[in-house]
Coordinates of C-alpha atoms and ligand atoms in Angstrom, one line a residue:
M1356 CA 0.0 0.0 0.0
N1357 CA 1.2 3.5 -0.8
L1358 CA 0.3 5.4 2.4
R1359 CA 0.2 9.0 1.4
I1360 CA -1.7 10.5 4.3
P1361 CA 0.1 13.1 6.5
G1362 CA 0.5 10.8 9.4
P1363 CA 0.9 8.1 10.4
T1364 CA 3.6 7.9 7.8
P1365 CA 5.2 4.7 6.4
L1366 CA 7.9 3.1 8.5
P1367 CA 11.3 2.2 7.0
P1368 CA 12.1 -1.5 7.2
D1369 CA 14.7 -1.1 9.9
V1370 CA 12.2 0.8 12.0
I1371 CA 9.6 -1.9 11.6
E1372 CA 12.2 -4.4 12.7
A1373 CA 13.1 -2.3 15.7
V1374 CA 9.6 -2.0 17.0
G1375 CA 9.2 -5.7 17.1
Q1376 CA 11.8 -6.2 19.8
Q1377 CA 11.3 -7.7 23.3
M1378 CA 10.4 -5.4 26.2
I1379 CA 13.0 -4.0 28.6
N1380 CA 12.7 -2.6 32.1
H1381 CA 11.8 1.1 31.7
R1382 CA 13.6 1.7 35.0
G1383 CA 16.7 -0.1 33.9
P1384 CA 20.1 1.0 32.4
E1385 CA 19.4 -0.1 28.7
F1386 CA 16.3 2.1 28.7
E1387 CA 18.1 5.0 30.2
T1388 CA 20.8 4.9 27.5
M1389 CA 18.3 4.7 24.8
F1390 CA 16.2 7.5 26.2
A1391 CA 19.2 9.8 26.5
E1392 CA 20.3 9.2 23.0
I1393 CA 16.7 9.9 21.6
T1394 CA 16.3 13.1 23.7
D1395 CA 19.7 14.4 22.5
A1396 CA 18.9 13.6 18.8
L1397 CA 15.5 15.3 19.0
K1398 CA 17.0 18.4 20.4
L1399 CA 19.2 18.6 17.4
F1400 CA 16.2 18.6 15.1
F1401 CA 14.3 21.1 17.3
E1402 CA 17.5 23.2 17.2
T1403 CA 17.3 23.8 20.9
K1404 CA 19.3 23.6 24.1
N1405 CA 16.1 23.9 26.1
D1406 CA 14.6 21.0 28.0
L1407 CA 12.9 18.5 25.8
Y1408 CA 10.5 15.9 27.1
I1409 CA 9.1 12.8 25.4
L1410 CA 5.5 12.1 26.3
T1411 CA 3.6 8.9 25.7
S1412 CA 0.5 10.3 23.9
S1413 CA -0.5 11.4 20.4
G1414 CA 0.6 14.8 19.3
T1415 CA -2.6 16.4 20.8
G1416 CA -1.3 15.4 24.3
S1417 CA 1.8 17.6 23.8
M1418 CA -0.5 20.5 22.7
E1419 CA -2.4 20.1 25.9
A1420 CA 0.9 19.9 27.8
A1421 CA 2.0 23.2 26.3
I1422 CA -1.1 24.9 27.5
V1423 CA -1.6 23.4 31.0
N1424 CA 2.1 23.8 32.0
T1425 CA 2.3 27.5 31.1
L1426 CA -1.2 29.1 31.8
S1427 CA -3.8 29.7 34.4
P1428 CA -7.6 29.9 33.9
G1429 CA -8.5 33.4 32.9
D1430 CA -5.2 34.1 31.2
R1431 CA -5.6 36.0 28.0
V1432 CA -4.3 34.0 25.1
L1433 CA -4.1 34.9 21.4
A1434 CA -4.7 31.9 19.2
V1435 CA -3.7 32.5 15.6
T1436 CA -5.4 29.8 13.5
I1437 CA -5.1 29.0 9.8
G1438 CA -6.9 25.6 9.8
V1439 CA -8.2 22.6 11.8
F1440 CA -5.1 22.1 14.0
G1441 CA -4.9 25.8 14.9
E1442 CA -8.5 25.5 16.0
R1443 CA -7.7 22.5 18.1
F1444 CA -4.9 24.4 19.9
A1445 CA -7.4 27.3 20.7
E1446 CA -10.0 24.8 21.8
I1447 CA -7.7 23.1 24.3
A1448 CA -6.8 26.5 25.8
R1449 CA -10.5 27.3 26.0
A1450 CA -11.3 23.9 27.6
Y1451 CA -8.9 24.8 30.4
G1452 CA -10.4 28.2 31.0
A1453 CA -8.1 30.5 29.2
D1454 CA -9.6 33.7 27.9
V1455 CA -8.9 33.0 24.2
V1456 CA -8.9 35.7 21.5
Q1457 CA -8.9 33.9 18.2
M1458 CA -7.5 35.4 15.1
S1459 CA -8.6 33.1 12.3
Y1460 CA -7.3 33.1 8.7
E1461 CA -9.2 31.7 5.8
M1462 CA -8.2 28.1 5.1
G1463 CA -5.3 28.1 2.6
K1464 CA -3.8 31.3 3.9
A1465 CA -0.8 31.8 6.2
A1466 CA -0.8 34.1 9.2
N1467 CA 0.4 37.6 8.5
P1468 CA 3.1 38.6 11.0
A1469 CA 2.3 42.4 10.8
E1470 CA -1.4 41.7 11.5
V1471 CA -0.6 39.5 14.4
A1472 CA 1.7 42.2 15.9
E1473 CA -1.1 44.8 15.4
K1474 CA -3.6 42.5 17.2
I1475 CA -1.2 42.2 20.1
R1476 CA -0.7 46.0 20.3
A1477 CA -4.5 46.7 20.0
E1478 CA -5.8 43.9 22.2
G1479 CA -2.9 42.8 24.4
P1480 CA -1.4 42.1 26.8
F1481 CA -1.5 38.4 26.2
S1482 CA 0.1 35.7 28.3
A1483 CA 0.7 33.5 25.3
V1484 CA 0.4 33.4 21.5
L1485 CA -0.4 30.0 20.0
F1486 CA 0.0 29.0 16.4
T1487 CA 0.7 26.2 14.0
Q1488 CA 4.0 25.8 12.2
N1489 CA 2.7 23.6 9.4
E1490 CA -1.1 23.4 9.1
T1491 CA -1.6 19.8 8.0
S1492 CA -5.3 20.4 7.0
T1493 CA -4.5 23.0 4.3
G1494 CA -0.8 22.3 3.4
V1495 CA 0.2 25.7 4.5
T1496 CA 3.4 26.5 6.4
N1497 CA 3.5 29.6 8.5
D1498 CA 6.7 31.8 8.7
V1499 CA 7.5 30.9 12.3
E1500 CA 10.7 33.1 12.2
A1501 CA 8.8 36.2 11.1
L1502 CA 5.9 35.6 13.4
A1503 CA 8.1 35.0 16.5
K1504 CA 10.1 38.2 15.6
T1505 CA 7.1 40.5 15.3
I1506 CA 5.5 39.0 18.4
H1507 CA 8.6 39.6 20.4
E1508 CA 8.7 43.2 19.1
A1509 CA 5.0 43.9 19.7
A1510 CA 5.0 43.7 23.4
D1511 CA 7.3 44.0 26.4
P1512 CA 7.3 41.7 28.1
S1513 CA 6.7 39.5 25.1
P1514 CA 4.0 36.8 25.5
L1515 CA 5.1 33.2 25.5
I1516 CA 5.2 31.7 22.1
L1517 CA 3.7 28.2 21.8
V1518 CA 4.1 26.5 18.5
D1519 CA 2.4 23.3 17.2
G1520 CA 5.2 21.9 15.0
I1521 CA 3.7 18.4 15.0
S1522 CA 3.8 17.9 11.2
G1523 CA 6.7 20.2 10.5
V1524 CA 9.7 19.7 12.9
G1525 CA 12.1 17.0 11.6
A1526 CA 11.3 18.1 8.0
I1527 CA 10.7 21.9 8.0
R1528 CA 13.2 24.3 9.6
L1529 CA 12.3 25.5 13.1
R1530 CA 15.1 27.2 14.9
T1531 CA 13.6 27.0 18.4
D1532 CA 16.3 28.9 20.2
A1533 CA 17.5 31.3 17.5
W1534 CA 13.9 32.4 16.9
G1535 CA 12.9 32.5 20.6
V1536 CA 10.1 30.0 20.5
D1537 CA 9.3 29.0 24.1
V1538 CA 7.4 25.8 23.5
V1539 CA 7.5 23.6 20.4
V1540 CA 5.6 20.3 20.1
S1541 CA 5.8 17.4 17.7
G1542 CA 4.6 13.8 17.3
S1543 CA 6.3 10.5 16.4
Q1544 CA 4.1 9.5 13.5
K1545 CA 4.8 12.5 11.3
A1546 CA 8.2 13.4 9.9
W1547 CA 9.9 11.1 12.5
M1548 CA 9.1 7.9 10.6
A1549 CA 8.1 6.1 13.8
P1550 CA 4.7 4.7 14.8
P1551 CA 2.1 6.9 16.6
G1552 CA 2.3 7.0 20.4
L1553 CA 5.0 9.5 21.4
A1554 CA 4.9 13.3 21.5
F1555 CA 7.8 15.7 22.1
I1556 CA 7.8 19.1 23.8
S1557 CA 10.6 21.6 24.2
F1558 CA 10.3 24.0 27.1
S1559 CA 12.3 27.3 27.4
P1560 CA 13.5 28.9 30.7
K1561 CA 10.8 31.5 30.2
A1562 CA 8.3 28.7 29.9
W1563 CA 9.6 27.3 33.2
E1564 CA 9.0 30.7 34.8
A1565 CA 5.4 30.6 33.6
Y1566 CA 5.1 27.0 34.9
A1567 CA 5.9 28.2 38.4
K1568 CA 2.8 30.4 38.3
A1569 CA 0.5 28.2 36.0
K1570 CA -2.6 27.1 37.8
M1571 CA -4.4 25.0 35.1
P1572 CA -5.1 21.5 36.4
R1573 CA -2.7 18.9 35.3
F1574 CA -1.4 15.5 36.3
Y1575 CA -0.4 13.1 33.5
F1576 CA 1.1 16.0 31.5
D1577 CA 2.8 17.8 34.4
L1578 CA 6.2 18.6 33.1
G1579 CA 7.5 19.2 36.6
D1580 CA 7.3 15.4 37.0
A1581 CA 8.7 14.8 33.5
K1582 CA 11.7 17.0 34.5
K1583 CA 12.4 15.1 37.7
Y1584 CA 12.4 11.7 35.9
A1585 CA 14.3 13.0 32.9
Q1586 CA 17.2 13.7 35.2
R1587 CA 17.5 9.9 35.3
N1588 CA 16.5 9.4 31.7
Q1589 CA 13.2 8.0 32.7
T1590 CA 9.6 9.0 32.4
P1591 CA 7.0 9.3 35.3
A1592 CA 4.8 6.6 33.9
T1593 CA 5.4 3.6 31.6
P1594 CA 6.4 5.0 28.2
A1595 CA 5.6 3.5 24.8
V1596 CA 8.8 1.4 24.7
S1597 CA 8.2 -0.1 21.3
V1598 CA 7.8 3.3 19.7
L1599 CA 11.0 4.4 21.3
Y1600 CA 12.8 1.4 19.7
G1601 CA 11.6 2.6 16.3
L1602 CA 12.3 6.2 17.0
Q1603 CA 15.9 5.5 18.0
V1604 CA 16.5 3.8 14.7
S1605 CA 14.8 6.5 12.6
L1606 CA 16.7 9.3 14.4
R1607 CA 20.0 7.5 13.7
N1608 CA 19.0 7.5 10.1
M1609 CA 18.0 11.1 10.2
L1610 CA 21.2 12.2 11.9
A1611 CA 23.2 10.3 9.3
E1612 CA 21.5 12.6 6.7
G1613 CA 21.9 15.6 9.0
V1614 CA 19.4 18.3 10.1
D1615 CA 20.2 20.4 7.0
G1616 CA 20.1 17.3 4.7
T1617 CA 16.7 16.2 6.1
I1618 CA 15.2 19.6 5.6
A1619 CA 16.7 19.9 2.1
R1620 CA 15.3 16.5 1.1
H1621 CA 11.8 17.7 2.2
E1622 CA 12.2 20.9 0.2
S1623 CA 13.0 18.9 -2.8
I1624 CA 10.2 16.3 -2.4
G1625 CA 7.8 19.1 -1.7
D1626 CA 8.8 20.8 -4.9
Y1627 CA 8.5 17.6 -6.8
C1628 CA 5.0 17.0 -5.5
R1629 CA 3.8 20.5 -6.4
K1630 CA 5.3 20.3 -9.9
G1631 CA 3.7 16.9 -10.5
V1632 CA 0.3 18.2 -9.3
Q1633 CA 0.5 21.2 -11.5
E1634 CA 1.6 19.2 -14.6
L1635 CA -1.6 17.3 -14.2
G1636 CA -3.5 20.6 -14.4
L1637 CA -4.6 20.3 -10.8
G1638 CA -4.5 23.2 -8.3
L1639 CA -2.6 23.9 -5.2
F1640 CA -4.8 25.0 -2.3
A1641 CA -2.1 26.8 -0.3
E1642 CA -1.2 30.4 -0.7
P1643 CA 2.0 30.7 -2.9
G1644 CA 5.1 31.3 -0.8
H1645 CA 3.7 29.2 2.1
Y1646 CA 3.6 25.7 0.5
S1647 CA 4.2 22.9 2.9
N1648 CA 7.1 20.6 2.3
T1649 CA 5.4 17.8 4.2
V1650 CA 1.8 17.8 2.8
T1651 CA 0.2 19.1 -0.4
A1652 CA -3.5 20.0 -0.5
V1653 CA -4.6 19.5 -4.1
T1654 CA -7.7 21.1 -5.5
L1655 CA -9.7 19.0 -8.0
P1656 CA -11.4 20.3 -11.1
E1657 CA -15.1 21.4 -11.2
G1658 CA -17.3 18.3 -10.9
M1659 CA -14.6 15.9 -9.6
S1660 CA -15.5 14.6 -6.2
A1661 CA -12.8 14.3 -3.5
S1662 CA -14.4 11.3 -1.8
K1663 CA -14.8 9.4 -5.1
T1664 CA -11.2 10.2 -6.1
L1665 CA -9.9 9.0 -2.7
S1666 CA -12.0 5.8 -3.0
A1667 CA -10.8 5.2 -6.6
L1668 CA -7.2 5.7 -5.5
R1669 CA -7.6 3.2 -2.8
K1670 CA -9.6 0.5 -4.6
Q1671 CA -7.9 0.7 -8.1
Y1672 CA -4.4 1.8 -7.2
N1673 CA -3.8 0.8 -3.6
I1674 CA -3.0 4.5 -2.8
V1675 CA -4.3 6.0 0.4
A1676 CA -4.3 9.8 0.3
G1677 CA -5.8 12.2 2.8
S1678 CA -9.2 13.8 2.8
T1679 CA -9.8 17.4 4.0
K1680 CA -12.6 19.8 4.1
A1681 CA -12.8 23.5 3.1
P1682 CA -16.0 25.2 2.2
G1683 CA -16.7 25.1 -1.6
V1684 CA -13.6 23.2 -2.6
E1685 CA -13.0 19.6 -3.5
M1686 CA -9.6 18.6 -2.5
I1687 CA -7.3 15.8 -1.4
R1688 CA -4.1 15.8 0.5
I1689 CA -0.9 14.0 -0.4
G1690 CA 1.5 13.5 2.4
H1691 CA 5.2 13.5 1.7
M1692 CA 7.1 13.5 5.0
G1693 CA 9.6 11.1 6.3
Y1694 CA 10.0 7.8 4.4
V1695 CA 8.9 8.8 0.9
S1696 CA 10.5 8.7 -2.5
T1697 CA 9.7 10.4 -5.8
A1698 CA 8.6 6.9 -7.1
D1699 CA 5.9 6.9 -4.4
L1700 CA 4.7 10.3 -5.7
D1701 CA 4.9 9.2 -9.4
Q1702 CA 2.5 6.4 -8.6
V1703 CA 0.0 8.9 -7.3
F1704 CA 0.5 11.2 -10.3
D1705 CA 0.0 8.2 -12.7
A1706 CA -3.2 7.2 -10.9
L1707 CA -4.5 10.7 -10.9
R1708 CA -3.7 11.1 -14.6
E1709 CA -5.7 8.0 -15.4
L1710 CA -8.6 9.1 -13.3
L1711 CA -8.6 12.5 -15.0
A1712 CA -8.5 10.8 -18.4
E1713 CA -11.5 8.6 -17.5
R1714 CA -13.5 11.7 -16.8
G1715 CA -12.5 13.0 -20.2
Ligands
LIG3093 C1 -1.3 15.4 13.3 C2 -1.4 16.8 13.8 C3 -1.9 17.0 15.1 C4 -2.6 16.0 16.0 O1 -1.7 15.0 16.3 P1 -2.3 13.6 16.9 O2 -1.1 12.8 17.0 O3 -3.3 13.1 15.9 O4 -2.9 13.9 18.2 C5 -1.9 18.3 15.6 N1 -1.3 19.3 14.9 C6 -0.8 19.1 13.6 C7 -0.3 20.2 12.9 C8 -0.8 17.8 13.1 O5 -0.4 17.6 11.9

């Protein structure tokens, strides 16, 4: 099967082999060595010297951890949303009682840094600003560097910056420290080529200052506990050991390619996908200049149904692409993060070419 959804992503053969290994004691020395290696490798891709914790949960758990460890009920939060996952970040903050001001962009658009800064000046102060690095639902990548810079400049003290990098980090550049991003989260089943089940969160010294005052209820995702256990390279509760086995192998492969190499490969596969789509006469949903290098949202011609196209891809070609909804547009998404080759994408283009020809 050619799994072309934007997560879970296909596993390389050596990762599949690794996840099938026998269990070890998660309080024992072998575990501690593995956990330290993985944490250090993740920090290289997050481009951070901040603390980084590995949580056993899907990516959403790390978004929740970002909120509950830095904020209190009633805190004013600016949620900049450009799609479904930005909405989710805002919803989590609301669920825990934050006073959320939501700034929503039309699907397909990226956030405008100058407008975000203006909003902060006009309606601030805010305790935190939340946004998505790579909006998987629309195939749009925000300019995290420019957003972080203008947010820092818009208020003194600057609000905390919490970024959902779940489908970006490990494939699309995010210089956590250099750009001053306080909290960045990601998930194992996206660019990391590991199974679902682990989430990652980097946490700056300023985020720790906020933690000391944060009153939102938390237990499983309390990073104070994660910090205590991380000193021994352990986790407070039993972690997803098998996923860690896989992640260790995929991170070794990623490091062999290097951080820059991994990012460059995604730029190149992203370009390849967009070119292939456009050569078929299909459209790109994302705003030019903000195309995602991990997922492409493809708009279909008038009268061509997304659900029928997805079902034909699956039944006739054994290709599983992603669905997504935006008002008034029929589109599908092609994932191209992690373990993906141009041949995988060629298969998708060939299938789409045939389906388009059948329609006449
Ligand atoms: C996949 C994804 C999530 C949700 O992750 P889960 O692992 O499904 O909880 C959140 N944000 C973004 C940008 C994603 O791509």
